[in-house]
Coordinates of C-alpha atoms in Angstrom, one line a residue:
N1 CA 286.2 243.1 159.2
F2 CA 284.8 246.1 157.0
L3 CA 288.2 248.1 157.5
L4 CA 290.0 245.4 155.6
H5 CA 288.1 246.4 152.4
L6 CA 288.9 250.0 152.5
P7 CA 290.6 251.0 149.2
G8 CA 294.4 250.6 149.6
N9 CA 294.5 249.2 153.0
E10 CA 297.8 247.1 153.4
S11 CA 296.7 245.0 156.5
L12 CA 296.9 241.9 154.9
M13 CA 300.0 242.4 152.9
C14 CA 302.5 241.0 155.2
E15 CA 306.2 241.6 154.2
Q16 CA 309.2 239.7 155.0
V17 CA 312.1 242.0 156.0
D18 CA 315.6 240.8 156.3
I19 CA 318.0 242.5 158.0
G20 CA 321.7 241.9 158.9
I21 CA 323.0 243.3 162.1
R22 CA 326.6 243.2 163.2
L23 CA 327.3 242.7 166.8
A24 CA 330.9 243.4 168.1
R25 CA 330.8 240.5 170.9
L26 CA 329.3 237.9 168.5
P27 CA 331.7 235.0 168.1
K28 CA 332.8 234.4 164.4
H29 CA 331.9 230.7 164.7
I30 CA 328.0 231.6 165.2
E31 CA 327.9 234.0 162.4
G32 CA 324.7 233.6 160.4
M33 CA 322.4 232.8 163.4
T34 CA 318.8 233.8 162.4
I35 CA 316.2 235.1 164.5
I36 CA 312.6 235.6 163.5
H37 CA 310.9 238.5 165.3
L38 CA 307.3 238.4 165.5
S39 CA 305.3 241.3 167.3
D40 CA 301.8 242.7 167.7
L41 CA 299.9 240.0 166.6
H42 CA 296.8 241.4 168.0
F43 CA 294.3 238.4 167.9
T44 CA 291.1 240.4 168.0
G45 CA 288.8 238.3 165.7
K46 CA 288.8 241.0 163.1
I47 CA 291.5 239.3 161.0
G48 CA 290.9 235.8 160.0
L49 CA 293.1 233.0 161.5
D50 CA 294.3 231.8 158.1
Y51 CA 296.3 235.1 158.1
Y52 CA 298.1 233.9 161.2
R53 CA 298.6 230.4 160.2
Q54 CA 300.2 231.5 156.9
A55 CA 302.6 233.8 158.7
I56 CA 303.4 230.8 161.2
E57 CA 304.0 228.4 158.3
H58 CA 306.2 231.1 156.4
T59 CA 308.1 231.3 159.7
N60 CA 308.8 227.7 160.0
R61 CA 309.8 227.5 156.4
L62 CA 312.9 229.8 157.2
Q63 CA 314.2 227.3 159.9
P64 CA 315.2 230.1 162.5
D65 CA 317.6 229.4 165.2
L66 CA 315.4 231.5 167.7
I67 CA 312.0 233.2 167.5
F68 CA 311.2 236.0 169.6
V69 CA 307.5 237.3 170.2
T70 CA 307.6 240.8 171.6
G71 CA 304.0 241.4 173.1
D72 CA 300.5 242.6 172.0
I73 CA 299.5 238.9 171.3
V74 CA 296.0 238.8 172.3
D75 CA 293.3 241.5 172.8
R76 CA 290.3 239.4 173.7
S77 CA 289.9 236.7 176.4
D78 CA 287.9 234.7 173.7
C79 CA 291.0 234.8 171.3
V80 CA 293.3 233.2 173.8
A81 CA 292.8 229.6 172.9
D82 CA 292.9 230.3 169.1
A83 CA 296.4 232.2 169.6
A84 CA 298.0 229.5 171.8
H85 CA 296.9 226.7 169.3
I86 CA 298.2 228.7 166.2
L87 CA 301.6 229.8 168.0
S88 CA 302.0 226.2 169.2
E89 CA 302.9 225.4 165.6
L90 CA 306.1 227.7 165.8
H91 CA 309.5 225.9 165.6
A92 CA 313.0 227.0 166.1
R93 CA 316.3 225.2 166.7
H94 CA 316.8 226.8 170.3
G95 CA 313.3 227.9 171.3
V96 CA 310.5 230.3 170.9
F97 CA 310.5 233.2 173.6
F98 CA 308.0 235.7 174.3
V99 CA 306.9 238.7 176.5
L100 CA 303.6 240.4 176.8
G101 CA 302.5 243.7 175.8
N102 CA 299.7 246.2 177.2
H103 CA 296.9 244.9 175.1
D104 CA 297.5 241.4 176.6
L105 CA 296.2 242.8 179.9
R106 CA 292.7 243.1 178.2
A107 CA 292.6 239.4 177.8
D108 CA 294.2 238.8 181.5
A109 CA 297.9 238.9 181.2
S110 CA 298.1 235.7 183.5
V111 CA 295.7 233.8 181.5
V112 CA 297.7 234.7 178.2
R113 CA 301.1 233.8 179.8
A114 CA 299.9 230.4 181.0
A115 CA 298.3 229.5 177.6
L116 CA 301.3 230.4 175.7
S117 CA 303.7 228.6 178.2
E118 CA 301.4 225.6 177.9
A119 CA 301.7 226.0 174.2
G120 CA 305.4 225.4 174.5
L121 CA 306.6 229.1 174.2
I122 CA 309.2 230.1 176.7
D123 CA 308.2 233.0 178.9
V124 CA 310.9 235.5 179.7
G125 CA 308.7 238.4 180.9
G126 CA 310.5 240.0 183.9
R127 CA 313.4 237.6 184.0
V128 CA 316.4 236.0 182.2
V129 CA 317.0 232.7 180.7
R130 CA 320.6 231.4 180.1
L131 CA 321.0 229.3 177.0
S132 CA 324.1 227.4 175.9
L133 CA 324.7 227.5 172.2
D134 CA 327.6 226.2 170.3
G135 CA 330.1 226.8 173.3
I136 CA 328.7 230.3 174.2
T137 CA 326.0 231.6 176.8
L138 CA 323.2 233.6 175.5
L139 CA 321.3 235.6 178.3
I140 CA 317.8 236.3 177.0
G141 CA 315.6 238.6 179.1
G142 CA 312.2 240.1 178.9
N143 CA 311.2 243.8 179.7
E144 CA 307.3 244.1 179.9
L145 CA 307.6 247.5 181.7
P146 CA 305.8 249.9 182.1
W147 CA 302.7 247.8 182.1
L148 CA 304.1 244.6 183.7
G149 CA 307.1 244.1 186.0
P150 CA 309.7 243.8 187.2
A151 CA 312.5 244.4 184.8
P152 CA 314.7 241.4 184.2
D153 CA 317.9 241.3 186.2
F154 CA 320.8 240.7 183.8
A155 CA 323.5 241.2 186.5
A156 CA 322.2 238.3 188.5
A157 CA 321.7 236.1 185.6
A158 CA 325.3 236.8 184.5
N159 CA 326.4 235.3 187.7
G160 CA 329.9 237.0 187.9
D161 CA 330.4 236.4 184.0
G162 CA 330.3 240.2 183.2
W163 CA 330.8 240.4 179.5
A164 CA 331.1 236.8 178.8
A165 CA 327.7 236.1 177.9
L166 CA 325.8 237.8 175.1
R167 CA 322.5 239.7 176.1
F168 CA 319.4 239.7 174.1
L169 CA 316.4 241.6 175.4
L170 CA 312.7 241.2 174.3
A171 CA 310.8 244.4 175.0
H172 CA 307.4 245.5 173.8
T173 CA 308.0 249.2 173.7
P174 CA 311.1 250.7 172.3
D175 CA 310.9 253.2 175.1
Q176 CA 312.9 250.6 177.0
F177 CA 316.0 251.3 174.9
S178 CA 317.9 253.6 177.3
W179 CA 317.3 250.9 180.0
A180 CA 318.8 248.3 177.7
V181 CA 321.7 250.3 177.0
R182 CA 322.5 250.5 180.9
Q183 CA 322.1 247.0 181.1
R184 CA 324.8 246.4 178.4
V185 CA 322.2 244.4 176.3
D186 CA 323.9 243.5 172.8
L187 CA 320.6 243.0 170.8
M188 CA 317.1 244.5 171.7
L189 CA 314.0 243.6 169.7
A190 CA 310.7 245.7 170.0
G191 CA 307.4 246.4 168.8
H192 CA 304.3 248.4 170.1
T193 CA 304.7 251.3 167.4
H194 CA 303.4 249.4 164.3
G195 CA 305.7 251.5 162.2
G196 CA 303.2 254.3 162.8
Q197 CA 300.7 252.2 160.9
I198 CA 299.5 255.1 158.9
C199 CA 302.5 256.7 157.2
C200 CA 302.7 259.6 154.6
P201 CA 304.8 259.0 151.3
W202 CA 308.3 260.2 151.6
L203 CA 307.4 261.6 155.1
G204 CA 306.9 258.5 156.9
P205 CA 304.8 258.2 160.3
I206 CA 302.7 260.7 161.6
I207 CA 302.4 259.4 165.1
A208 CA 303.6 256.4 167.2
P209 CA 302.6 255.5 170.6
S210 CA 306.2 256.1 172.1
A211 CA 307.6 258.8 174.4
R212 CA 310.0 259.4 171.7
G213 CA 307.3 260.2 169.1
V214 CA 308.2 258.5 165.7
R215 CA 311.8 258.5 166.4
Y216 CA 311.9 254.9 167.1
A217 CA 308.9 254.0 165.3
H218 CA 310.5 251.5 163.1
G219 CA 314.0 250.2 162.0
L220 CA 317.4 249.9 163.3
H221 CA 318.8 252.1 165.9
Y222 CA 322.2 251.9 167.9
R223 CA 323.4 253.4 171.2
E224 CA 326.7 251.7 172.3
P225 CA 326.6 249.0 173.1
T226 CA 323.2 248.2 172.1
A227 CA 321.5 247.6 168.5
M228 CA 317.8 247.8 168.6
Y229 CA 315.4 246.7 165.8
V230 CA 311.7 247.7 165.8
T231 CA 309.2 246.1 163.7
R232 CA 306.1 247.2 162.2
G233 CA 304.5 244.0 163.6
L234 CA 301.9 241.7 162.1
A235 CA 298.7 243.4 162.7
G236 CA 296.9 245.8 164.9
E237 CA 293.7 246.6 167.1
F238 CA 292.4 248.3 164.1
P239 CA 293.4 246.8 160.8
V240 CA 294.1 249.8 158.9
R241 CA 297.6 250.5 157.4
Y242 CA 298.7 252.8 154.7
F243 CA 302.2 252.9 153.4
C244 CA 303.1 250.6 156.3
P245 CA 302.4 246.9 155.6
P246 CA 302.6 244.4 158.4
E247 CA 306.1 242.8 158.9
L248 CA 307.8 239.5 159.6
T249 CA 311.2 240.1 160.4
R250 CA 314.3 237.9 159.9
V251 CA 317.4 238.9 161.6
V252 CA 320.6 237.6 160.6
L253 CA 323.7 238.1 163.1
F254 CA 327.2 238.9 162.0
S255 CA 330.4 239.7 163.8
G256 CA 331.8 243.1 163.4
D257 CA 331.9 246.8 164.6
T258 CA 329.1 248.3 162.4
T259 CA 325.4 247.4 163.2
I260 CA 324.2 247.1 159.5
A261 CA 325.2 244.2 157.3
H262 CA 323.7 243.0 154.1
V263 CA 321.9 239.7 153.9

């Protein structure tokens, strides 16, 4: 795509971002659990497939415990097969989970969902999956609102356990942060904003597709009891980025009362 050749365009300069997050309810014996967070892949045909293959190969080399993919995966119906084939190569010890975003509707959300599920990814859109891990229970839910519903029902999935199970949420937009707080989610991962995609040096993003403007454009945010991390994403509908390179995120979880830790 000619846009990729614009001087200074960072669209192919994917950065691995490592962030440590402390969760108050995380048991000590599973400290160090790693999650790879991928979002906004935007298979459009404008970026060569080798870019995505390298991102998936790099992800697998990190040997994550979990992989979360938070939407805007495919923009065009003729790209669904390529996306499913490439993402089928993702590997994590305890599974690869996904939700869809607004751009996936352009390729027919039901077709994208079916193709990714057939490729071995676990669909959590509008539902909660229970995962037993080292003697604890994780509830992994997916919120695709406002584009696709319903919202996942954590209360029903908890099955009377109350606070016993850790609650993880995949959401395409950070605008679901308040909902996550009300649902007592421990960790929420989101994308959608692309970090602003075009940022000003020292000032940051100019605009972001969020009801909160640029407030949740990127990074770690906390409102008790929920820590939310928003990634810049791997790509975009228009491959133009300045001072806002694509991001492949590795989250390492620790136990403690603060939300940020050194990795």
